[in-house]
Coordinates of C-alpha atoms in Angstrom, one line a residue:
Chain A
M213 CA -7.7 -5.1 -32.3
N214 CA -5.8 -6.0 -35.4
S215 CA -2.7 -5.4 -36.0
T216 CA -3.4 -2.6 -38.9
V217 CA -6.5 -0.9 -37.4
K218 CA -3.5 -0.6 -33.9
T219 CA -0.3 0.3 -36.3
N220 CA -2.8 2.8 -38.1
R221 CA -3.6 4.6 -34.5
V222 CA 0.0 5.5 -33.9
K223 CA 0.6 6.8 -37.2
L224 CA -2.8 8.8 -37.4
F225 CA -1.2 10.4 -33.4
L226 CA 1.9 11.5 -35.0
I227 CA 0.5 12.5 -38.1
T228 CA -1.7 15.1 -36.1
C229 CA 1.1 16.2 -33.6
I230 CA 3.1 16.8 -36.8
A231 CA -0.3 18.7 -38.3
G232 CA -0.2 21.2 -35.1
V233 CA 3.2 21.7 -35.3
V234 CA 2.4 22.9 -38.9
I235 CA -0.4 24.7 -38.0
I236 CA 1.1 26.6 -35.0
A237 CA 3.9 27.4 -37.6
L238 CA 1.6 28.8 -40.9
T239 CA -0.3 30.8 -38.3
L240 CA 2.7 32.7 -37.3
W241 CA 4.0 32.7 -41.1
G242 CA 2.9 35.6 -42.9
R243 CA 4.7 39.1 -44.6
Y244 CA 4.2 41.7 -41.5
P245 CA 5.4 42.7 -39.8
K246 CA 8.6 41.5 -42.6
P247 CA 8.2 37.4 -45.4
G248 CA 8.2 35.2 -42.5
L249 CA 7.7 34.1 -39.0
L250 CA 5.6 36.1 -36.4
T251 CA 8.1 36.3 -33.2
L252 CA 7.2 35.9 -29.8
N253 CA 9.2 39.6 -30.0
D254 CA 7.0 40.7 -32.9
I255 CA 3.9 39.9 -30.4
L256 CA 4.5 41.4 -27.2
H257 CA 5.8 44.9 -28.9
D258 CA 4.3 45.7 -32.0
E259 CA 0.3 45.6 -31.3
L260 CA -0.6 46.0 -35.1
A261 CA 0.5 42.3 -35.3
L262 CA -0.8 41.6 -31.9
R263 CA -4.5 42.3 -32.9
M264 CA -3.4 41.0 -36.9
F265 CA -2.5 37.9 -34.9
I266 CA -5.5 37.9 -32.9
L267 CA -8.0 39.4 -35.6
I268 CA -7.1 37.9 -38.7
R269 CA -4.6 34.9 -39.2
V270 CA -6.5 32.6 -35.6
P271 CA -10.2 33.1 -36.9
R272 CA -8.2 32.6 -40.7
M273 CA -6.4 29.6 -39.8
V274 CA -9.4 28.2 -37.3
A275 CA -11.3 28.8 -41.0
A276 CA -9.2 27.0 -42.9
L277 CA -9.0 24.2 -40.8
L278 CA -13.1 23.5 -40.7
L279 CA -12.4 24.2 -44.5
G280 CA -10.3 21.6 -44.7
A281 CA -11.7 18.9 -42.4
V282 CA -14.8 19.2 -43.7
L283 CA -14.1 18.8 -47.5
G284 CA -11.3 16.0 -46.9
L285 CA -14.1 13.6 -45.0
S286 CA -17.2 15.2 -46.8
G287 CA -15.4 13.5 -50.6
C288 CA -13.7 10.5 -48.2
V289 CA -17.9 9.6 -47.7
F290 CA -18.7 10.3 -50.6
Q291 CA -15.8 8.4 -52.3
Y292 CA -16.6 5.3 -50.5
V293 CA -21.2 5.4 -50.6
F294 CA -20.5 5.5 -54.3
A295 CA -18.0 3.2 -54.3
N296 CA -16.2 5.2 -56.9
P297 CA -12.0 6.7 -55.9
L298 CA -12.9 9.9 -58.7
V299 CA -15.8 11.9 -56.6
D300 CA -16.2 14.1 -53.9
S301 CA -18.5 17.0 -52.6
G302 CA -18.9 18.7 -55.8
F303 CA -20.0 15.5 -57.0
L304 CA -24.1 15.4 -57.2
G305 CA -24.0 19.1 -57.8
V306 CA -24.0 19.6 -53.8
S307 CA -21.0 22.3 -53.9
Q308 CA -22.6 24.1 -57.2
G309 CA -26.0 23.6 -55.2
A310 CA -24.4 25.6 -52.3
G311 CA -22.9 27.8 -54.3
L312 CA -25.9 29.1 -55.7
G313 CA -28.0 29.2 -52.8
S314 CA -25.3 31.2 -51.5
I315 CA -24.9 33.4 -54.7
I316 CA -28.4 34.4 -54.0
A317 CA -28.1 34.6 -50.6
M318 CA -25.4 37.3 -50.8
L319 CA -26.9 39.4 -54.0
A320 CA -30.7 39.9 -51.5
G321 CA -28.3 40.9 -49.2
F322 CA -29.2 38.2 -46.8
P323 CA -27.4 38.1 -43.7
F324 CA -24.5 35.7 -42.6
T325 CA -26.8 32.9 -41.1
L326 CA -29.5 33.1 -43.5
Q327 CA -26.3 32.5 -46.3
I328 CA -25.6 29.5 -43.9
G329 CA -29.2 28.9 -44.6
C330 CA -29.6 28.9 -48.5
A331 CA -26.6 27.3 -48.9
F332 CA -27.5 24.3 -46.7
A333 CA -30.9 24.5 -49.4
G334 CA -29.1 24.9 -52.3
A335 CA -27.0 21.8 -51.7
L336 CA -30.0 19.7 -50.8
L337 CA -32.3 20.8 -53.3
S338 CA -29.3 19.6 -55.7
L339 CA -28.6 15.8 -53.5
A340 CA -32.4 15.9 -53.5
L341 CA -32.6 16.4 -57.7
S342 CA -29.9 14.2 -57.9
I343 CA -31.3 10.9 -56.3
L344 CA -35.1 11.6 -57.5
L345 CA -33.7 12.0 -61.4
A346 CA -31.2 8.7 -60.4
K347 CA -34.7 6.5 -59.6
Y348 CA -36.1 7.8 -63.6
I349 CA -32.8 7.1 -65.4
R350 CA -34.0 3.8 -66.6
F351 CA -30.0 2.7 -67.0
G352 CA -27.4 0.9 -65.6
G353 CA -27.4 0.2 -61.4
L354 CA -28.0 2.4 -58.4
I355 CA -24.5 3.9 -58.3
L356 CA -24.5 4.8 -61.9
R357 CA -27.5 6.2 -62.2
L358 CA -26.0 8.8 -59.8
V359 CA -22.9 9.5 -61.2
L360 CA -24.9 10.3 -64.9
A361 CA -27.7 12.1 -62.5
G362 CA -24.9 14.3 -60.6
I363 CA -23.4 14.9 -64.0
A364 CA -26.8 16.6 -65.3
V365 CA -27.6 18.5 -62.0
S366 CA -24.5 19.7 -62.1
S367 CA -24.5 21.2 -65.0
V368 CA -27.6 23.1 -65.1
L369 CA -26.7 24.5 -61.5
S370 CA -23.7 25.7 -63.1
A371 CA -25.6 27.4 -66.3
L372 CA -27.8 29.2 -63.5
I373 CA -25.3 30.9 -61.9
S374 CA -23.8 31.7 -64.8
L375 CA -26.4 33.4 -65.8
I376 CA -26.9 35.3 -63.4
K377 CA -23.2 35.9 -63.3
F378 CA -24.6 37.3 -66.4
T379 CA -26.8 39.2 -65.5
A380 CA -25.5 41.1 -62.5
D381 CA -24.2 44.4 -62.3
P382 CA -20.7 44.3 -63.9
L383 CA -19.3 46.8 -61.2
R384 CA -20.9 45.7 -58.1
Q385 CA -22.1 42.3 -57.9
L386 CA -20.1 40.6 -61.3
P387 CA -16.6 41.3 -59.2
E388 CA -18.2 40.2 -55.4
I389 CA -19.9 37.1 -56.8
T390 CA -16.2 35.5 -59.2
Y391 CA -14.4 36.6 -56.3
W392 CA -16.6 34.8 -54.3
L393 CA -16.6 31.6 -56.8
M394 CA -13.0 31.0 -56.3
G395 CA -12.5 30.8 -52.7
G396 CA -11.2 32.8 -50.2
L397 CA -10.7 33.0 -46.4
S398 CA -10.0 36.7 -46.5
G399 CA -12.9 37.9 -45.3
V400 CA -13.4 35.2 -42.0
R401 CA -14.0 36.8 -38.8
L402 CA -14.8 34.8 -35.6
P403 CA -18.5 35.2 -35.5
M404 CA -18.7 34.1 -38.8
L405 CA -17.5 30.6 -37.4
V406 CA -19.6 29.9 -35.1
L407 CA -22.7 28.5 -36.9
P408 CA -20.5 26.4 -39.7
S409 CA -18.4 24.8 -36.7
I410 CA -21.4 24.1 -35.2
I411 CA -23.1 22.1 -38.3
A412 CA -19.4 20.7 -39.4
G413 CA -19.0 19.1 -35.4
I414 CA -22.2 18.1 -35.3
S415 CA -21.7 16.4 -39.0
C416 CA -18.4 15.4 -38.4
L417 CA -19.3 13.6 -35.0
V418 CA -22.1 11.9 -36.2
L419 CA -20.3 10.1 -40.0
I420 CA -16.7 9.3 -37.3
S421 CA -18.9 7.6 -35.6
L422 CA -20.3 5.5 -38.6
R423 CA -16.6 5.1 -40.5
W424 CA -17.1 1.7 -40.5
Q425 CA -20.4 1.4 -42.0
I426 CA -18.9 3.9 -44.5
G427 CA -16.4 1.4 -46.1
L428 CA -18.7 -1.3 -45.9
L429 CA -20.9 0.8 -48.4
A430 CA -18.2 0.9 -50.8
L431 CA -18.2 -3.7 -51.3
D432 CA -20.5 -4.6 -54.4
D433 CA -24.0 -3.3 -54.3
R434 CA -25.5 -6.8 -53.9
A435 CA -23.0 -8.0 -50.6
V436 CA -24.1 -4.5 -49.4
R437 CA -27.4 -5.0 -50.0
S438 CA -27.0 -8.8 -48.3
L439 CA -25.6 -7.7 -45.7
I440 CA -27.8 -4.4 -44.2
K441 CA -30.9 -4.2 -44.2
N442 CA -32.0 -1.1 -45.4
P443 CA -28.6 0.7 -47.4
F444 CA -30.4 2.8 -49.9
V445 CA -31.4 4.8 -46.2
L446 CA -28.1 4.9 -44.9
R447 CA -26.4 6.0 -47.4
I448 CA -29.1 9.3 -47.4
V449 CA -28.1 9.7 -44.0
L450 CA -24.4 9.4 -44.7
L451 CA -24.8 11.9 -47.3
A452 CA -27.2 14.2 -45.7
F453 CA -24.5 15.5 -43.0
A454 CA -21.8 16.0 -45.4
V455 CA -23.5 17.9 -47.6
A456 CA -24.8 19.8 -44.2
G457 CA -21.3 19.7 -43.7
T458 CA -19.9 21.3 -47.4
A459 CA -22.9 23.3 -47.1
A460 CA -21.8 24.9 -44.1
V461 CA -17.9 26.5 -45.2
T462 CA -19.4 27.2 -48.8
A463 CA -21.3 29.7 -47.0
Y464 CA -17.5 31.1 -45.7
A465 CA -15.1 29.9 -48.2
G466 CA -16.6 29.8 -52.1
I467 CA -16.6 27.3 -54.2
V468 CA -12.8 25.4 -53.8
A469 CA -12.2 22.8 -55.7
W470 CA -9.7 19.3 -55.6
A471 CA -9.4 18.8 -52.1
G472 CA -12.5 16.9 -51.4
L473 CA -10.6 14.5 -54.5
I474 CA -7.1 14.4 -53.6
V475 CA -6.5 13.9 -49.3
P476 CA -8.8 10.6 -49.3
H477 CA -6.2 9.7 -52.0
I478 CA -3.4 10.3 -49.6
A479 CA -5.1 9.2 -46.9
R480 CA -5.7 5.7 -47.8
I481 CA -1.8 5.8 -49.4
V482 CA -0.6 6.2 -46.1
F483 CA -3.1 4.0 -43.9
G484 CA -4.9 1.3 -46.3
A485 CA -9.0 1.5 -47.3
E486 CA -10.1 0.4 -44.0
T487 CA -11.9 2.8 -43.4
R488 CA -11.9 3.1 -39.7
S489 CA -8.3 5.1 -40.2
T490 CA -9.0 6.1 -43.7
V491 CA -12.2 8.7 -42.8
P492 CA -10.6 10.1 -39.0
A493 CA -7.4 10.4 -41.5
S494 CA -9.1 12.6 -43.8
I495 CA -10.2 14.6 -41.7
V496 CA -6.7 15.5 -40.2
L497 CA -4.9 15.0 -43.7
G498 CA -7.4 17.6 -45.2
S499 CA -6.9 20.5 -41.8
M500 CA -3.2 20.1 -42.8
F501 CA -4.0 20.6 -46.9
M502 CA -5.6 23.5 -46.4
A503 CA -3.8 25.5 -44.1
V504 CA -1.0 25.2 -46.2
C505 CA -2.7 26.0 -49.2
D506 CA -4.2 29.2 -47.5
T507 CA -0.8 29.9 -46.0
L508 CA 0.6 29.4 -49.1
A509 CA -3.0 31.8 -50.5
R510 CA -2.1 34.9 -48.7
S511 CA 1.8 34.7 -48.4
L512 CA 3.1 33.1 -51.6
F513 CA 2.8 36.9 -53.2
P514 CA 2.4 40.2 -52.2
I515 CA -1.2 40.1 -53.8
E516 CA -3.4 37.7 -52.0
L517 CA -4.1 34.4 -54.2
P518 CA -7.4 33.0 -54.3
L519 CA -7.7 30.2 -52.2
G520 CA -9.6 27.9 -55.0
I521 CA -6.7 28.7 -56.9
V522 CA -4.3 27.6 -54.8
T523 CA -6.2 24.3 -54.1
A524 CA -6.4 23.1 -57.4
L525 CA -2.9 23.3 -58.3
A526 CA -2.0 21.6 -55.3
G527 CA -4.7 19.6 -55.3
A528 CA -3.4 19.3 -59.3
A529 CA -0.3 18.3 -58.9
S530 CA -0.7 16.4 -56.0
F531 CA -2.9 14.2 -58.5
T532 CA -0.3 14.1 -61.1
V533 CA 2.6 12.8 -58.4
L534 CA 0.5 10.0 -57.3
L535 CA -1.0 8.7 -60.8
V536 CA 2.5 8.8 -62.0
F537 CA 4.7 7.7 -59.5
I538 CA 2.9 5.3 -57.1
P539 CA 0.8 2.3 -58.2
I540 CA -2.6 2.2 -56.1
K541 CA -5.2 -0.5 -57.4
V542 CA -8.2 0.3 -57.3
E543 CA -10.4 -2.0 -59.0
R544 CA -10.1 -5.3 -59.4
G545 CA -12.6 -7.5 -62.1
Chain B
M161 CA -35.0 -24.3 -40.3
E162 CA -36.5 -23.8 -43.4
L163 CA -36.3 -22.1 -47.1
V164 CA -39.8 -22.2 -49.5
F165 CA -40.8 -21.0 -52.9
D166 CA -44.2 -21.4 -52.6
K167 CA -44.8 -19.8 -57.4
V168 CA -42.3 -17.0 -56.6
T169 CA -42.9 -15.5 -59.9
Y170 CA -39.9 -12.0 -60.5
T171 CA -39.1 -9.9 -63.8
Y172 CA -36.7 -7.4 -63.4
P173 CA -37.5 -3.2 -64.1
H174 CA -38.3 -2.8 -67.7
R175 CA -38.0 -6.5 -69.0
K176 CA -41.2 -8.6 -70.9
Q177 CA -40.0 -12.4 -69.7
S178 CA -39.9 -13.3 -66.0
A179 CA -36.4 -14.6 -64.5
V180 CA -38.4 -16.6 -62.6
N181 CA -41.5 -18.2 -63.7
N182 CA -43.8 -20.0 -60.7
I183 CA -41.0 -21.4 -58.5
S184 CA -41.7 -23.5 -55.7
F185 CA -39.6 -25.7 -53.8
T186 CA -38.5 -26.4 -49.9
C187 CA -35.5 -26.1 -49.0
P188 CA -34.9 -28.4 -44.9
G189 CA -33.0 -27.4 -42.5
G190 CA -29.6 -29.8 -42.7
S191 CA -29.7 -30.3 -46.0
I192 CA -27.2 -29.4 -48.9
C193 CA -29.6 -28.5 -52.1
A194 CA -28.5 -28.1 -56.0
L195 CA -29.6 -25.6 -57.8
I196 CA -28.5 -26.9 -61.6
G197 CA -29.6 -25.3 -65.0
P198 CA -28.1 -23.6 -68.0
N199 CA -26.3 -20.3 -68.3
G200 CA -29.5 -16.7 -68.1
G201 CA -31.6 -19.7 -66.6
G202 CA -32.2 -18.1 -63.7
K203 CA -30.1 -19.4 -60.9
S204 CA -28.4 -16.6 -59.4
T205 CA -32.0 -14.4 -59.5
V206 CA -33.8 -17.1 -57.3
L207 CA -30.2 -17.2 -54.4
Q208 CA -31.0 -12.8 -54.8
L209 CA -35.1 -13.7 -54.0
A210 CA -33.9 -16.3 -51.4
C211 CA -31.6 -13.1 -49.8
G212 CA -34.2 -10.4 -49.6
I213 CA -32.3 -8.6 -52.2
L214 CA -35.5 -8.8 -54.8
K215 CA -38.7 -9.4 -53.8
P216 CA -41.3 -11.7 -55.9
D217 CA -43.6 -10.4 -58.1
T218 CA -45.8 -13.0 -56.8
G219 CA -46.0 -16.0 -55.0
K220 CA -44.2 -16.2 -51.1
L221 CA -41.5 -16.7 -49.4
L222 CA -40.3 -18.1 -46.6
C223 CA -36.8 -17.6 -45.2
S224 CA -36.6 -18.7 -41.4
E225 CA -33.5 -16.9 -40.8
K226 CA -31.2 -13.4 -42.4
P227 CA -29.6 -15.5 -44.8
A228 CA -25.7 -15.2 -45.7
Y229 CA -25.1 -14.7 -49.3
L230 CA -22.0 -15.1 -51.6
P231 CA -23.0 -13.4 -55.2
Q232 CA -21.3 -15.0 -57.8
Q233 CA -19.4 -12.1 -59.0
E234 CA -18.6 -8.2 -56.9
R235 CA -16.7 -5.3 -57.8
I236 CA -14.3 -4.4 -55.4
A237 CA -13.1 -0.2 -55.2
Y238 CA -10.6 -0.4 -52.7
S239 CA -7.5 -2.6 -51.9
F240 CA -9.5 -3.5 -47.7
S241 CA -7.6 -5.8 -46.1
V242 CA -8.6 -9.4 -46.0
L243 CA -9.2 -9.4 -42.4
E244 CA -11.4 -6.1 -42.9
Y245 CA -13.0 -7.5 -46.3
V246 CA -13.9 -10.6 -44.0
L247 CA -15.4 -8.8 -40.6
F248 CA -17.4 -6.7 -43.4
G249 CA -19.6 -10.2 -42.7
R250 CA -20.1 -8.9 -39.3
A251 CA -22.4 -6.2 -40.3
P252 CA -25.9 -7.8 -39.6
S253 CA -24.6 -9.1 -35.8
L254 CA -24.0 -5.2 -35.5
K255 CA -25.5 -1.9 -34.2
L256 CA -25.8 0.9 -36.5
F257 CA -22.9 2.8 -34.7
E258 CA -21.2 0.1 -34.1
T259 CA -17.3 -1.2 -34.9
P260 CA -16.0 -4.6 -34.8
A261 CA -15.1 -5.6 -31.2
P262 CA -12.5 -8.1 -30.4
S263 CA -14.4 -11.5 -30.5
D264 CA -15.4 -10.7 -34.0
E265 CA -12.2 -10.5 -35.3
A266 CA -11.2 -13.5 -33.4
R267 CA -14.4 -14.9 -35.7
A268 CA -13.5 -13.7 -38.5
V269 CA -9.5 -15.7 -38.0
Q270 CA -11.4 -18.5 -37.1
C271 CA -13.0 -18.8 -40.6
L272 CA -9.9 -17.8 -42.2
N273 CA -8.1 -21.0 -40.4
E274 CA -11.1 -23.2 -41.3
L275 CA -10.9 -22.7 -45.2
G276 CA -7.2 -22.4 -45.3
I277 CA -6.1 -18.9 -45.5
E278 CA -5.4 -16.9 -42.5
H279 CA -1.7 -16.0 -43.3
L280 CA -3.7 -14.0 -46.3
S281 CA -5.1 -12.0 -43.1
Y282 CA -3.2 -8.5 -43.2
K283 CA -3.1 -9.0 -47.8
R284 CA -4.7 -6.4 -49.4
I285 CA -7.3 -8.2 -51.7
T286 CA -6.8 -6.8 -54.7
E287 CA -3.8 -8.7 -54.5
L288 CA -5.3 -12.0 -54.5
S289 CA -5.6 -14.4 -56.9
G290 CA -8.5 -15.4 -58.5
G291 CA -9.5 -18.8 -56.3
E292 CA -7.6 -16.9 -53.2
L293 CA -10.4 -14.3 -53.7
Q294 CA -12.6 -16.2 -54.0
L295 CA -11.7 -18.4 -50.0
V296 CA -12.4 -15.0 -49.0
R297 CA -15.4 -13.6 -50.1
I298 CA -16.3 -17.4 -48.9
A299 CA -14.7 -16.5 -45.6
R300 CA -17.2 -13.0 -44.8
V301 CA -20.2 -15.9 -45.8
L302 CA -19.3 -18.3 -42.3
V303 CA -18.5 -15.0 -40.8
Q304 CA -22.2 -14.4 -40.6
D305 CA -22.9 -17.1 -38.4
S306 CA -26.0 -17.4 -40.3
S307 CA -27.9 -21.7 -41.1
I308 CA -29.1 -20.8 -44.2
L309 CA -26.1 -20.3 -47.3
L310 CA -27.4 -19.1 -50.2
L311 CA -23.3 -20.0 -52.9
D312 CA -23.6 -19.2 -56.3
E313 CA -21.3 -20.8 -57.7
P314 CA -18.8 -21.5 -54.7
T315 CA -16.5 -23.9 -56.4
D316 CA -15.6 -20.8 -59.2
M317 CA -11.6 -20.3 -59.5
L318 CA -10.8 -23.1 -57.1
D319 CA -8.6 -25.6 -57.2
P320 CA -9.2 -29.3 -56.4
A321 CA -7.2 -28.7 -53.3
H322 CA -9.5 -25.7 -52.3
I323 CA -12.8 -27.6 -53.5
A324 CA -11.9 -30.2 -51.1
T325 CA -11.8 -28.0 -47.5
L326 CA -14.4 -25.6 -49.6
I327 CA -17.0 -29.2 -49.4
T328 CA -15.7 -30.3 -46.0
M329 CA -16.9 -26.9 -44.4
L330 CA -20.4 -27.2 -46.4
K331 CA -20.6 -31.2 -45.6
R332 CA -19.8 -29.4 -41.4
E333 CA -23.4 -27.1 -42.1
K334 CA -24.9 -29.3 -43.3
Q335 CA -24.6 -31.8 -40.2
Q336 CA -24.9 -28.5 -37.5
G337 CA -28.7 -28.6 -39.5
S338 CA -27.9 -25.5 -42.1
I339 CA -29.7 -25.4 -45.3
V340 CA -26.7 -24.9 -47.8
L341 CA -28.3 -23.3 -50.6
M342 CA -25.9 -23.0 -54.2
A343 CA -25.9 -22.3 -58.2
T344 CA -23.5 -24.8 -59.3
H345 CA -22.1 -26.1 -62.7
D346 CA -19.9 -28.8 -61.4
L347 CA -22.0 -31.6 -61.7
F348 CA -19.7 -33.9 -60.0
I349 CA -20.2 -31.6 -56.5
V350 CA -23.8 -32.2 -56.8
Q351 CA -23.8 -35.8 -57.5
D352 CA -21.9 -37.1 -54.5
Y353 CA -22.9 -34.5 -52.0
A354 CA -26.4 -32.3 -52.9
D355 CA -29.5 -34.1 -51.0
Y356 CA -31.9 -31.9 -53.8
I357 CA -31.4 -30.7 -57.2
I358 CA -33.6 -27.8 -57.8
G359 CA -33.1 -27.6 -62.5
I360 CA -34.0 -24.0 -63.6
K361 CA -34.1 -23.1 -67.5
S362 CA -35.4 -20.3 -68.8
G363 CA -36.7 -19.1 -65.9
I364 CA -39.4 -22.5 -65.3
Q365 CA -38.3 -25.3 -63.0
F366 CA -37.6 -28.4 -64.9
L367 CA -36.5 -30.4 -62.0
C368 CA -37.1 -30.6 -58.0
N369 CA -36.6 -33.5 -56.0
A370 CA -34.4 -36.1 -54.1
K371 CA -30.9 -36.0 -56.5
A372 CA -31.7 -40.0 -56.2
Q373 CA -35.0 -39.1 -58.3
C374 CA -33.7 -36.8 -60.8
F375 CA -30.5 -36.7 -61.2
T376 CA -30.4 -39.4 -64.5
A377 CA -29.0 -38.6 -67.7
S378 CA -32.0 -38.2 -70.3
N379 CA -33.2 -35.1 -66.8
L380 CA -29.7 -33.0 -67.8
E381 CA -30.0 -33.5 -70.9
M382 CA -33.4 -31.8 -71.2
L383 CA -32.6 -29.1 -68.7
F384 CA -29.0 -28.5 -70.8
D385 CA -29.7 -29.5 -74.4
V386 CA -26.2 -31.2 -75.0
S387 CA -26.3 -35.5 -74.6
M388 CA -25.2 -36.4 -71.7
M389 CA -22.2 -39.6 -70.8
P390 CA -21.2 -41.0 -67.9
R391 CA -17.4 -41.4 -67.7
E392 CA -14.8 -41.2 -64.7
I393 CA -12.9 -38.5 -63.9
F394 CA -10.2 -37.5 -61.0
I395 CA -12.0 -35.9 -58.4
P396 CA -10.3 -34.6 -55.0
T397 CA -11.3 -36.8 -52.2
I398 CA -13.1 -35.2 -49.5
P399 CA -12.5 -36.7 -45.7

């Protein structure tokens, strides 16, 4: 095993340990019974604090970790599969598709399980539409055609979401949709996480198993086609698993922007471009990023901020810092 | 070991004119075959057809083994380490869920060593000079352990010392029975080391023969549309 891989394994182990400690601290952090850390004394002697910790904070932290892990991982997969560091799972209309499916299910009053199914169907449909459209675009190579198709499909889906908002009942449905679209974990309870956890778990396992091949796909298209038999099929399989995970978490969390874009960048700065390290690192760093953002969202002010706003602010700030202060060479020739 | 083109024609999608038209040639095992011709003549298309990246519209193509291919240029999106970049060349011999084993890494280091660039192993590919990157790309071709090497302008950006290293490597591959099919504009390499020459202009085959029969000033003038004269130049000494 080469020294880069060995060093990265040690780094990843250390970061995971630090993340563990941070996550425990963040779960204890909040505004009840007073702003700050929940103490053992509070948990043992205040029944409300105990119930709040077990029934609200722990499920919410699990939801945030799952959300961050999946968004970080799928962002990483998208960035390598498209050989483009400026894309994430919102690309190709996947987030918007999942969002549209969920909104339709919400308005139709479907149970949560069906809502996940609708989010998944919406995400897969948008992926299929983008790929189909890319096939017929008579301009550029596969990657560029997918980028162009993704822009068009995302735009159509955003317009459909706006149309639903426009026609929704302004007193009952519109606030529900608007708040959901901003992303948030305030309504999450443990039973809601069972199905998304299974889907996201399978998605993560498959993608981690293919972590080396994910990096290979970022080479020049002619080189990729000379090295593996059917790169198109491999790309579609990877995207399908990334989309499945994204749809499962979008169904309970809404559209949470920026995590999928920024987390793989941070992973590459810490671990280098090698996907054998960057893929698992995106899961750990994504979880940590989301745990921090959700803790800020629920505890920064007396009222809760939508998670999507916090991730957008934190993501944009990190992105600016990366672009201004850290020299990253991403392209050559 | 053989690479055979039999009346192969290929037209790129949405184009009217064929990129290569009715091309026929055979590269026998243990030979260096040079693909020469003016820019845009169809050399790279021939290599991509041989590699299987493009499928012929008509004609037959026989390739006894999956070839290793060096594209003319490559877009680099991420700054992989040199070792990881070379290791990607092991992909054809790995199964779907497999990652490179220590033996694959040892082979990659050996290939870097053969080209005299082992010291670059842990550098980032975006930090390399043009020539260094070219050598790293050649190492990725070597690490595939294929007996058919398809090289698109392999000497591009290389200094004379590295050209000498490359040619030594190509001669060794030839001795081991491999086929080297390379597109090149370095006529001194063609003159001194090629066994067969395939000349292509506007997608049409002009020459195809053993070098001794067809490497003449008149043939080259016809191929490149420019007058040619022999003169002495300094070239690297190949051991």
